[in-house]
GROMACS .gro file of C-alpha atoms in nm:
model
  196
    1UNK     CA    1  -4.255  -0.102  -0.183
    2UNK     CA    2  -3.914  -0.322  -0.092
    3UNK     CA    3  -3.596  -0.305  -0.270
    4UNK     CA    4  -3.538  -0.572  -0.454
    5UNK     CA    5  -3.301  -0.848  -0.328
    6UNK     CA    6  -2.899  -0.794  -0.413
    7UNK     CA    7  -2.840  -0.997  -0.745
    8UNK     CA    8  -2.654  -1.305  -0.546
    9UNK     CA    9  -2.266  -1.279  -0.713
   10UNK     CA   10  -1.995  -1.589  -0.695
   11UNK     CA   11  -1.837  -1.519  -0.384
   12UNK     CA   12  -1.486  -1.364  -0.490
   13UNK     CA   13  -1.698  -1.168  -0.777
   14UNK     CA   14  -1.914  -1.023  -0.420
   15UNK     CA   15  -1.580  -0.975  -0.192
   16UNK     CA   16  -1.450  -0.769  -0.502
   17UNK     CA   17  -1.738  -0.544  -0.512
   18UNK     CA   18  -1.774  -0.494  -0.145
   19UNK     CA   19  -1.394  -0.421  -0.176
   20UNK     CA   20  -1.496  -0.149  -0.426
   21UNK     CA   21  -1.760  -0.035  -0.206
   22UNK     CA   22  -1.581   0.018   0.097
   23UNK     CA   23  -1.284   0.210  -0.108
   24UNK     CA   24  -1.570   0.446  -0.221
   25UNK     CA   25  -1.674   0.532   0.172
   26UNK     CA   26  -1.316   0.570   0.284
   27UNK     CA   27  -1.323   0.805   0.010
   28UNK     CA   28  -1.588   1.007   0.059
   29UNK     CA   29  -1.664   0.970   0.460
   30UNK     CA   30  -1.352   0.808   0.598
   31UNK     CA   31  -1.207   0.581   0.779
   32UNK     CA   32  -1.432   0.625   1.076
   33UNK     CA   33  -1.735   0.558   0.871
   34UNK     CA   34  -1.661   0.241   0.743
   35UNK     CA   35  -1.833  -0.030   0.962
   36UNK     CA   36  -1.961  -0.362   0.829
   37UNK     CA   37  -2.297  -0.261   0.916
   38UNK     CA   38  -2.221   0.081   0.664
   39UNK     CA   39  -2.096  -0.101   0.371
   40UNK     CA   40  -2.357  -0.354   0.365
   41UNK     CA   41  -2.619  -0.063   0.353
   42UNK     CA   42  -2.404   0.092   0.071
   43UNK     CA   43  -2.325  -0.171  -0.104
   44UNK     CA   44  -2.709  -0.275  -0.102
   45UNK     CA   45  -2.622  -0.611   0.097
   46UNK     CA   46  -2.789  -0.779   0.400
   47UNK     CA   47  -2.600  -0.725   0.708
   48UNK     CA   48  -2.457  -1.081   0.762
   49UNK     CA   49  -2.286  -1.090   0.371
   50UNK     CA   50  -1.976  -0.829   0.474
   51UNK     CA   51  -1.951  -1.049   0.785
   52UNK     CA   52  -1.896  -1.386   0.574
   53UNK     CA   53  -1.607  -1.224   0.387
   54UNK     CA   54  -1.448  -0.967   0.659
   55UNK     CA   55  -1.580  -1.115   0.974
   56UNK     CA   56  -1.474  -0.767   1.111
   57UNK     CA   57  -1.397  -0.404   1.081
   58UNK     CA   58  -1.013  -0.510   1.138
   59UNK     CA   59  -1.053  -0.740   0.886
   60UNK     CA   60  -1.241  -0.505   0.620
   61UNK     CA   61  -0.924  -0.292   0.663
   62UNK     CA   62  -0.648  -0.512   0.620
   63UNK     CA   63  -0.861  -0.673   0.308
   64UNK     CA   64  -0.814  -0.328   0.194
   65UNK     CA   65  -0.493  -0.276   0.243
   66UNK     CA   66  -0.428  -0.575   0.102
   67UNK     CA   67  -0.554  -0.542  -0.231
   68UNK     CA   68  -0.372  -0.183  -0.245
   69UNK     CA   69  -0.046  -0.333  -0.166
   70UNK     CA   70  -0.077  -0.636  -0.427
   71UNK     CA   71  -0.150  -0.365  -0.697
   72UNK     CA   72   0.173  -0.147  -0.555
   73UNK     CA   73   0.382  -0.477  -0.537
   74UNK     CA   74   0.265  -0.571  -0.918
   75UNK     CA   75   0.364  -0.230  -1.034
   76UNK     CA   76   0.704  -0.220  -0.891
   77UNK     CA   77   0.816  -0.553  -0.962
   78UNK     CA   78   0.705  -0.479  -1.341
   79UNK     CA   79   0.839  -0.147  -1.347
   80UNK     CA   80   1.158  -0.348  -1.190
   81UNK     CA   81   1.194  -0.553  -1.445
   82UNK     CA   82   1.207  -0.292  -1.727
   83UNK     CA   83   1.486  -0.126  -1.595
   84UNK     CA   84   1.882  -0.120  -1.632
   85UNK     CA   85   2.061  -0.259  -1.393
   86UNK     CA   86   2.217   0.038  -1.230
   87UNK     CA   87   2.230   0.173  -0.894
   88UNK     CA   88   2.086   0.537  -1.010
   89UNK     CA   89   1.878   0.367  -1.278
   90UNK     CA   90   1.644   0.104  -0.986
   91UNK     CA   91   1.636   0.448  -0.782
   92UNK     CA   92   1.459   0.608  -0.998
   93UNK     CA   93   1.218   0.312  -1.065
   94UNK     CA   94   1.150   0.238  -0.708
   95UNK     CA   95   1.057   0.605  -0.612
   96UNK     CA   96   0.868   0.664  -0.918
   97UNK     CA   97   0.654   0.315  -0.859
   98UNK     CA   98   0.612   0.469  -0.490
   99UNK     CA   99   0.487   0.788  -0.554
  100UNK     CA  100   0.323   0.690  -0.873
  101UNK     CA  101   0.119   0.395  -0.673
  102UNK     CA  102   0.013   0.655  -0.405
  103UNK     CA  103  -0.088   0.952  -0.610
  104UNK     CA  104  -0.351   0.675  -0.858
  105UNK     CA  105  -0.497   0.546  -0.492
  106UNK     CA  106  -0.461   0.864  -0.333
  107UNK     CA  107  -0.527   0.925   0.095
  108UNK     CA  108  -0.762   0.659   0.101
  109UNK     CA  109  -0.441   0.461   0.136
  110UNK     CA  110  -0.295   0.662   0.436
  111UNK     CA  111  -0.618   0.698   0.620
  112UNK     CA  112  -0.611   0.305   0.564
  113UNK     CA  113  -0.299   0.310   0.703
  114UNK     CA  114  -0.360   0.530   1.010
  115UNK     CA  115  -0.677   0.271   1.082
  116UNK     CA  116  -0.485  -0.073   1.075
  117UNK     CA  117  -0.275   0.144   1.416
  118UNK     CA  118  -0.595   0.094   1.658
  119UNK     CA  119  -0.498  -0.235   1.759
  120UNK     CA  120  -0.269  -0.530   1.780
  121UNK     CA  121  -0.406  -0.751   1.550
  122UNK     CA  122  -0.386  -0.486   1.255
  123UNK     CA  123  -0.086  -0.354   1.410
  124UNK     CA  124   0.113  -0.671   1.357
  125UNK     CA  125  -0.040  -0.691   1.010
  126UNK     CA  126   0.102  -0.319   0.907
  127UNK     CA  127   0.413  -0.404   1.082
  128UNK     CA  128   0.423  -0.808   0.861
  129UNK     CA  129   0.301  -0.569   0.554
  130UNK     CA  130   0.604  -0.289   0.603
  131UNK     CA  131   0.899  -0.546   0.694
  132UNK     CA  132   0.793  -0.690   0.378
  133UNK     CA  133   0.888  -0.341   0.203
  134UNK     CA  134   1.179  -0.324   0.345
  135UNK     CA  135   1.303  -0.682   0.229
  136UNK     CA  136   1.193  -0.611  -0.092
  137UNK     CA  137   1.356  -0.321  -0.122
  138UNK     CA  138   1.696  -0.466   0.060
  139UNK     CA  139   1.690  -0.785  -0.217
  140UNK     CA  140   1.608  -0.530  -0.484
  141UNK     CA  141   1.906  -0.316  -0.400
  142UNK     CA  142   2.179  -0.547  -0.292
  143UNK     CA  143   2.348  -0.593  -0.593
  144UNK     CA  144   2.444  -0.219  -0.624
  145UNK     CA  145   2.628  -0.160  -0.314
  146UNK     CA  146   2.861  -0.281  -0.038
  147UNK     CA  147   2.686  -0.256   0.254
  148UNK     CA  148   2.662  -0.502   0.506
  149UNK     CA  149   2.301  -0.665   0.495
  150UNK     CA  150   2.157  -0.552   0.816
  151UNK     CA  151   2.331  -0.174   0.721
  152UNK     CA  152   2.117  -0.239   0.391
  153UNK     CA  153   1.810  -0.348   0.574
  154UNK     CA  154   1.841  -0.079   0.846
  155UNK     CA  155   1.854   0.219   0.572
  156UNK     CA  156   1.617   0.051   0.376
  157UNK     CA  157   1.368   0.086   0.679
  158UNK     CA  158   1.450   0.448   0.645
  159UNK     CA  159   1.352   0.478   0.309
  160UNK     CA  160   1.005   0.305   0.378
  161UNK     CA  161   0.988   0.606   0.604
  162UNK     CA  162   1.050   0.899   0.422
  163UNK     CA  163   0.885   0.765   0.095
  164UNK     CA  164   0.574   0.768   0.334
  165UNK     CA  165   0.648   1.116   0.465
  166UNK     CA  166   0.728   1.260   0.116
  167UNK     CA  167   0.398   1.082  -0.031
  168UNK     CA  168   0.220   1.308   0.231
  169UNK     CA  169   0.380   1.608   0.121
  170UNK     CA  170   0.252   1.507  -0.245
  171UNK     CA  171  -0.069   1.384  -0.206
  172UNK     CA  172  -0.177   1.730  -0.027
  173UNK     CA  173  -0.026   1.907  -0.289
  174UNK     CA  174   0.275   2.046  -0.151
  175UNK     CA  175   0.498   1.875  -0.370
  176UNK     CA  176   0.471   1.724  -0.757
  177UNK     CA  177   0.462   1.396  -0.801
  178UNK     CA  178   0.785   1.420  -1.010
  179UNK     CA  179   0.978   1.610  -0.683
  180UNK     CA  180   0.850   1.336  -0.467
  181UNK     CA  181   0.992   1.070  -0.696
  182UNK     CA  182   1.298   1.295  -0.748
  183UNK     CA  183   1.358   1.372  -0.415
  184UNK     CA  184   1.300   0.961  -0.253
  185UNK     CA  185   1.590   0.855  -0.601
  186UNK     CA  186   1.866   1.070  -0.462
  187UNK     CA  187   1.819   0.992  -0.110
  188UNK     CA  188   1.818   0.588  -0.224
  189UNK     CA  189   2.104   0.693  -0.422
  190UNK     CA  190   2.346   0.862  -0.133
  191UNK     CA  191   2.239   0.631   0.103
  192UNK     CA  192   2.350   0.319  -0.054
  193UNK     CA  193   2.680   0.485  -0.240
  194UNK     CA  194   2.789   0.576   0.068
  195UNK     CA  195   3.041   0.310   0.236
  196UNK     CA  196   2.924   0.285   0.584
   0.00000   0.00000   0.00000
Protein backbone atom coordinates (compact mmCIF):
# COMPACT_ATOMS: atom_id res chain seq x y z
CA UNK A 1 0.00 0.00 0.00
CA UNK A 2 1.50 3.78 -0.81
CA UNK A 3 1.56 6.60 1.51
CA UNK A 4 -0.63 8.94 0.74
CA UNK A 5 0.50 12.14 -1.08
CA UNK A 6 1.83 15.23 1.34
CA UNK A 7 -1.34 17.51 1.85
CA UNK A 8 0.04 20.34 -0.81
CA UNK A 9 0.53 23.63 1.80
CA UNK A 10 0.82 27.52 0.44
CA UNK A 11 4.32 27.76 -0.11
CA UNK A 12 5.60 29.92 2.98
CA UNK A 13 2.99 27.69 5.18
CA UNK A 14 5.44 24.42 3.49
CA UNK A 15 8.99 26.38 3.91
CA UNK A 16 7.78 26.88 7.62
CA UNK A 17 7.19 23.33 8.23
CA UNK A 18 10.20 22.01 6.48
CA UNK A 19 11.94 24.71 8.67
CA UNK A 20 10.40 22.86 11.66
CA UNK A 21 11.40 19.67 10.30
CA UNK A 22 14.88 20.19 9.74
CA UNK A 23 15.24 21.90 13.44
CA UNK A 24 13.85 18.51 14.70
CA UNK A 25 16.90 16.40 12.82
CA UNK A 26 19.58 18.83 13.88
CA UNK A 27 18.14 18.01 17.09
CA UNK A 28 18.05 14.65 17.30
CA UNK A 29 20.85 13.43 14.56
CA UNK A 30 22.82 16.57 13.81
CA UNK A 31 24.15 18.65 11.70
CA UNK A 32 25.71 16.00 9.55
CA UNK A 33 22.41 14.36 8.99
CA UNK A 34 20.58 17.00 7.61
CA UNK A 35 20.62 16.70 3.72
CA UNK A 36 17.77 17.81 1.47
CA UNK A 37 17.31 14.37 0.45
CA UNK A 38 16.82 13.56 4.66
CA UNK A 39 14.34 16.19 5.38
CA UNK A 40 12.21 15.53 2.51
CA UNK A 41 11.95 11.81 3.73
CA UNK A 42 11.19 13.23 7.25
CA UNK A 43 9.18 15.70 6.54
CA UNK A 44 7.07 13.20 4.26
CA UNK A 45 7.90 15.39 1.02
CA UNK A 46 9.01 14.38 -2.53
CA UNK A 47 12.58 14.98 -3.06
CA UNK A 48 12.41 18.02 -5.44
CA UNK A 49 9.96 20.23 -2.74
CA UNK A 50 13.14 21.03 -0.15
CA UNK A 51 15.02 21.85 -3.37
CA UNK A 52 12.34 24.61 -4.53
CA UNK A 53 12.70 26.39 -1.19
CA UNK A 54 16.57 25.67 -0.13
CA UNK A 55 18.01 24.81 -3.45
CA UNK A 56 20.85 23.42 -1.18
CA UNK A 57 22.25 22.06 1.99
CA UNK A 58 24.08 25.62 2.38
CA UNK A 59 21.02 27.10 1.87
CA UNK A 60 18.83 24.81 4.33
CA UNK A 61 21.39 26.06 6.92
CA UNK A 62 21.51 29.60 6.58
CA UNK A 63 17.42 29.43 6.24
CA UNK A 64 17.93 28.10 9.61
CA UNK A 65 19.97 30.28 10.98
CA UNK A 66 18.06 32.77 9.77
CA UNK A 67 14.89 32.24 11.32
CA UNK A 68 16.87 31.70 14.79
CA UNK A 69 18.47 35.00 14.50
CA UNK A 70 15.12 36.99 13.54
CA UNK A 71 13.55 35.42 16.73
CA UNK A 72 16.95 36.49 18.84
CA UNK A 73 16.88 39.99 17.10
CA UNK A 74 12.89 40.36 18.00
CA UNK A 75 13.61 39.46 21.56
CA UNK A 76 16.37 41.84 22.17
CA UNK A 77 15.11 44.75 20.51
CA UNK A 78 11.78 44.21 22.69
CA UNK A 79 13.52 43.43 25.72
CA UNK A 80 15.53 46.81 24.60
CA UNK A 81 12.89 48.76 24.59
CA UNK A 82 11.57 47.96 28.12
CA UNK A 83 14.51 49.00 29.72
CA UNK A 84 16.04 52.22 31.51
CA UNK A 85 18.31 53.95 29.87
CA UNK A 86 21.40 53.20 31.80
CA UNK A 87 24.69 51.87 31.04
CA UNK A 88 24.38 48.90 33.83
CA UNK A 89 20.64 48.73 33.20
CA UNK A 90 21.03 47.74 28.75
CA UNK A 91 23.88 45.34 30.18
CA UNK A 92 21.87 43.45 31.87
CA UNK A 93 19.18 43.32 29.08
CA UNK A 94 21.52 42.47 26.33
CA UNK A 95 23.18 39.47 28.20
CA UNK A 96 20.03 38.23 29.55
CA UNK A 97 18.30 38.36 25.80
CA UNK A 98 21.67 36.42 24.79
CA UNK A 99 21.71 33.75 27.03
CA UNK A 100 18.01 33.63 27.39
CA UNK A 101 17.67 33.25 23.31
CA UNK A 102 20.30 30.40 23.40
CA UNK A 103 19.22 28.33 26.33
CA UNK A 104 15.02 28.28 24.58
CA UNK A 105 16.88 27.09 21.08
CA UNK A 106 19.48 25.28 22.73
CA UNK A 107 22.89 23.54 20.61
CA UNK A 108 20.92 23.14 17.68
CA UNK A 109 21.96 26.76 17.26
CA UNK A 110 25.79 26.19 17.70
CA UNK A 111 25.94 23.03 15.72
CA UNK A 112 24.13 25.41 13.12
CA UNK A 113 26.70 27.60 13.61
CA UNK A 114 29.71 25.26 13.36
CA UNK A 115 27.94 24.03 9.80
CA UNK A 116 27.53 27.52 8.02
CA UNK A 117 32.04 27.30 8.61
CA UNK A 118 32.38 24.52 5.69
CA UNK A 119 32.47 26.95 3.06
CA UNK A 120 32.63 30.40 1.63
CA UNK A 121 29.35 31.01 0.70
CA UNK A 122 27.97 30.28 4.35
CA UNK A 123 31.07 31.62 5.66
CA UNK A 124 30.43 35.11 4.35
CA UNK A 125 26.82 34.70 5.49
CA UNK A 126 27.95 33.94 9.37
CA UNK A 127 30.49 36.56 9.00
CA UNK A 128 27.29 39.37 7.22
CA UNK A 129 25.08 37.66 10.19
CA UNK A 130 27.86 38.42 13.19
CA UNK A 131 29.03 42.05 11.92
CA UNK A 132 25.46 42.65 12.14
CA UNK A 133 25.70 41.79 16.06
CA UNK A 134 28.25 43.74 16.55
CA UNK A 135 26.59 46.98 14.98
CA UNK A 136 23.73 46.35 16.83
CA UNK A 137 25.25 46.08 19.79
CA UNK A 138 27.77 49.26 19.04
CA UNK A 139 24.35 51.56 18.13
CA UNK A 140 22.70 50.01 21.16
CA UNK A 141 25.50 51.02 23.47
CA UNK A 142 26.81 54.29 22.21
CA UNK A 143 24.96 56.51 24.16
CA UNK A 144 26.47 55.25 27.48
CA UNK A 145 30.04 55.76 26.96
CA UNK A 146 32.93 57.75 25.47
CA UNK A 147 34.60 55.63 23.39
CA UNK A 148 35.68 56.31 20.10
CA UNK A 149 33.36 54.35 17.55
CA UNK A 150 35.73 51.92 16.09
CA UNK A 151 37.09 51.37 20.11
CA UNK A 152 33.19 50.70 20.57
CA UNK A 153 32.90 48.47 17.58
CA UNK A 154 36.22 46.66 18.23
CA UNK A 155 35.10 45.63 21.99
CA UNK A 156 31.82 45.08 20.88
CA UNK A 157 33.29 42.27 18.54
CA UNK A 158 34.67 40.96 21.73
CA UNK A 159 31.59 40.69 23.40
CA UNK A 160 29.96 38.74 20.39
CA UNK A 161 32.80 36.45 21.35
CA UNK A 162 32.64 35.67 24.76
CA UNK A 163 28.74 35.77 24.89
CA UNK A 164 29.29 32.77 22.41
CA UNK A 165 31.93 31.14 24.58
CA UNK A 166 29.96 31.67 27.86
CA UNK A 167 26.63 30.33 26.05
CA UNK A 168 28.76 27.09 25.63
CA UNK A 169 29.65 26.91 29.08
CA UNK A 170 25.73 27.20 29.82
CA UNK A 171 24.15 25.23 27.43
CA UNK A 172 26.35 22.06 28.63
CA UNK A 173 25.52 22.80 31.96
CA UNK A 174 28.52 24.15 33.42
CA UNK A 175 27.13 27.34 34.19
CA UNK A 176 23.32 28.77 35.05
CA UNK A 177 21.75 30.63 32.81
CA UNK A 178 21.59 33.50 35.37
CA UNK A 179 25.82 33.32 35.77
CA UNK A 180 26.02 33.40 32.06
CA UNK A 181 23.86 36.50 31.87
CA UNK A 182 25.63 37.79 35.00
CA UNK A 183 28.90 37.16 34.02
CA UNK A 184 28.49 38.68 29.84
CA UNK A 185 26.60 42.31 32.06
CA UNK A 186 29.75 43.03 33.98
CA UNK A 187 32.13 42.38 31.32
CA UNK A 188 29.76 44.88 28.91
CA UNK A 189 29.81 46.98 31.88
CA UNK A 190 33.87 47.38 32.51
CA UNK A 191 34.49 47.35 29.10
CA UNK A 192 32.60 50.31 28.05
CA UNK A 193 33.18 52.40 31.58
CA UNK A 194 36.52 52.14 31.01
CA UNK A 195 38.08 55.32 29.09
CA UNK A 196 40.30 53.82 26.57
Amino acid sequence: MSEPAPKKLPKAQRREQLLDVAMAVVRKEGTDALTLAHLAERAGVSKPIPYEHFQSRAGLLMALYERIDAAQLTEFEEALQRTRRKLEDVAKVMSGSYMHCYLTIGPEQHAISAALKGDGQMETFYQTILDRYVDLYRDALAPYCELPKETLRLRCVGIIGAAEAISRDMLRGAISESTAATTLGSLIVSWLSARK
